[in-house]
PDB file of C-alpha atoms in Angstrom:
ATOM      1  CA  MET A 227     -25.847 -12.030  40.040  1.00 78.00           C
ATOM      2  CA  PRO A 228     -25.595  -8.288  40.680  1.00 83.00           C
ATOM      3  CA  SER A 229     -23.854  -7.009  43.778  1.00 86.00           C
ATOM      4  CA  SER A 230     -26.189  -5.891  46.573  1.00 87.00           C
ATOM      5  CA  LYS A 231     -23.928  -2.902  47.320  1.00 94.00           C
ATOM      6  CA  PRO A 232     -21.669  -0.817  45.080  1.00 95.00           C
ATOM      7  CA  LEU A 233     -18.272  -2.413  44.595  1.00 95.00           C
ATOM      8  CA  HIS A 234     -15.000  -0.507  44.964  1.00 95.00           C
ATOM      9  CA  GLY A 235     -11.307  -1.036  44.247  1.00 93.00           C
ATOM     10  CA  THR A 236     -10.128  -4.262  42.653  1.00 93.00           C
ATOM     11  CA  GLU A 237     -13.551  -5.905  43.077  1.00 95.00           C
ATOM     12  CA  LEU A 238     -15.102  -3.123  40.985  1.00 93.00           C
ATOM     13  CA  VAL A 239     -12.451  -3.429  38.270  1.00 91.00           C
ATOM     14  CA  ASP A 240     -12.818  -7.230  38.152  1.00 91.00           C
ATOM     15  CA  CYS A 241     -16.610  -7.043  37.933  1.00 93.00           C
ATOM     16  CA  ALA A 242     -16.518  -4.277  35.314  1.00 91.00           C
ATOM     17  CA  ARG A 243     -14.022  -6.257  33.236  1.00 89.00           C
ATOM     18  CA  ALA A 244     -16.170  -9.383  33.432  1.00 88.00           C
ATOM     19  CA  ASN A 245     -19.189  -7.441  32.153  1.00 90.00           C
ATOM     20  CA  ALA A 246     -17.474  -5.006  29.771  1.00 88.00           C
ATOM     21  CA  LYS A 247     -18.598  -6.859  26.633  1.00 87.00           C
ATOM     22  CA  GLN A 248     -22.259  -6.402  27.601  1.00 89.00           C
ATOM     23  CA  GLY A 249     -21.915  -2.614  27.830  1.00 89.00           C
ATOM     24  CA  ILE A 250     -21.793   0.059  30.497  1.00 90.00           C
ATOM     25  CA  GLU A 251     -25.424  -0.310  31.608  1.00 93.00           C
ATOM     26  CA  THR A 252     -25.008  -4.009  32.364  1.00 93.00           C
ATOM     27  CA  ALA A 253     -21.607  -3.489  33.981  1.00 92.00           C
ATOM     28  CA  ALA A 254     -22.931  -0.725  36.248  1.00 93.00           C
ATOM     29  CA  PHE A 255     -25.918  -2.855  37.254  1.00 95.00           C
ATOM     30  CA  GLN A 256     -23.809  -5.952  37.953  1.00 95.00           C
ATOM     31  CA  CYS A 257     -21.318  -3.900  39.991  1.00 95.00           C
ATOM     32  CA  GLY A 258     -24.068  -2.594  42.283  1.00 95.00           C
ATOM     33  CA  TYR A 259     -24.585   0.882  40.809  1.00 95.00           C
ATOM     34  CA  GLY A 260     -27.993   0.264  39.234  1.00 94.00           C
ATOM     35  CA  ASP A 261     -28.624   2.885  36.585  1.00 92.00           C
ATOM     36  CA  ASP A 262     -26.255   5.493  38.109  1.00 94.00           C
ATOM     37  CA  LEU A 263     -23.769   5.438  35.244  1.00 92.00           C
ATOM     38  CA  ASN A 264     -21.986   8.643  36.285  1.00 93.00           C
ATOM     39  CA  THR A 265     -21.083   7.340  39.747  1.00 94.00           C
ATOM     40  CA  PHE A 266     -20.102   3.972  38.282  1.00 92.00           C
ATOM     41  CA  ALA A 267     -17.789   5.611  35.728  1.00 90.00           C
ATOM     42  CA  ARG A 268     -16.233   7.905  38.351  1.00 92.00           C
ATOM     43  CA  GLU A 269     -15.624   5.071  40.835  1.00 93.00           C
ATOM     44  CA  LEU A 270     -14.247   2.814  38.087  1.00 91.00           C
ATOM     45  CA  ARG A 271     -11.860   5.549  36.942  1.00 90.00           C
ATOM     46  CA  GLN A 272     -10.629   6.038  40.518  1.00 92.00           C
ATOM     47  CA  ALA A 273     -10.207   2.285  41.062  1.00 91.00           C
ATOM     48  CA  CYS A 274      -8.226   1.975  37.824  1.00 89.00           C
ATOM     49  CA  GLU A 275      -5.992   4.898  38.814  1.00 89.00           C
ATOM     50  CA  GLN A 276      -5.287   3.256  42.189  1.00 91.00           C
ATOM     51  CA  MET A 277      -4.249   0.104  40.311  1.00 89.00           C
ATOM     52  CA  ASN A 278      -2.099   2.149  37.880  1.00 88.00           C
ATOM     53  CA  LEU A 279      -4.301   1.152  34.939  1.00 83.00           C
ATOM     54  CA  GLN A 280      -4.545   3.667  32.112  1.00 81.00           C
ATOM     55  CA  VAL A 281      -8.201   3.152  31.145  1.00 78.00           C
ATOM     56  CA  LYS A 282     -10.407   5.804  29.589  1.00 77.00           C
ATOM     57  CA  GLU A 283     -13.291   3.597  28.453  1.00 77.00           C
ATOM     58  CA  LEU A 284     -14.903   0.429  29.752  1.00 80.00           C
ATOM     59  CA  SER A 285     -14.041  -1.439  26.552  1.00 76.00           C
ATOM     60  CA  GLU A 286     -10.330  -0.985  27.325  1.00 76.00           C
ATOM     61  CA  LEU A 287     -10.721  -3.455  30.201  1.00 76.00           C
ATOM     62  CA  ILE A 288     -11.289  -6.259  27.695  1.00 69.00           C
ATOM     63  CA  THR A 289      -7.914  -7.950  27.365  1.00 62.00           C
ATOM     64  CA  ASP A 290      -6.382  -9.898  24.504  1.00 53.00           C
ATOM     65  CA  GLN A 291      -6.852 -13.026  26.612  1.00 51.00           C
ATOM     66  CA  ASP A 292     -10.615 -12.370  26.741  1.00 49.00           C
ATOM     67  CA  LEU A 293     -10.684 -12.034  22.962  1.00 46.00           C
ATOM     68  CA  ILE A 294      -8.722 -15.272  22.475  1.00 47.00           C
ATOM     69  CA  LEU A 295     -11.143 -17.131  24.734  1.00 47.00           C
ATOM     70  CA  GLN A 296     -14.045 -15.782  22.683  1.00 52.00           C
ATOM     71  CA  ILE A 297     -12.423 -16.958  19.446  1.00 52.00           C
ATOM     72  CA  GLY A 298     -12.312 -20.498  20.831  1.00 52.00           C
ATOM     73  CA  THR A 299     -16.111 -20.707  21.048  1.00 55.00           C
ATOM     74  CA  GLY A 300     -16.619 -21.793  17.424  1.00 55.00           C
ATOM     75  CA  GLU A 301     -17.699 -25.163  16.118  1.00 60.00           C
ATOM     76  CA  VAL A 302     -15.103 -27.896  15.568  1.00 58.00           C
ATOM     77  CA  VAL A 303     -15.253 -29.455  12.114  1.00 65.00           C
ATOM     78  CA  ALA A 304     -13.278 -32.703  11.841  1.00 68.00           C
ATOM     79  CA  PRO A 305     -13.634 -36.202  10.416  1.00 72.00           C
ATOM     80  CA  ASP A 306     -15.154 -38.902  12.615  1.00 71.00           C
ATOM     81  CA  THR A 307     -12.026 -41.068  12.406  1.00 72.00           C
ATOM     82  CA  ALA A 308      -8.435 -40.655  11.297  1.00 69.00           C
ATOM     83  CA  SER A 309      -9.047 -42.883   8.240  1.00 71.00           C
ATOM     84  CA  GLU A 310     -11.857 -40.598   6.965  1.00 62.00           C
ATOM     85  CA  LEU A 311      -9.709 -37.669   5.891  1.00 57.00           C
TER      86      LEU A 311
END
């Protein structure tokens, strides 16, 4: 659910990170900036600087932990019982 008002600070960074995989348009919309990508990018840059995060692009907010969680979404292939190896 998109924010009804533009987010700032850590809330903005958290929201942007959660939506980074979907792209900047989706992240800006979900963070309350609608289609104002320039303001979203500027505010996100400022929020990251305040948190001492060295981020130049939205995709840099995607952490290794996010990637590991995504890897775990595959299908499990295993025998029905231990005796059916």
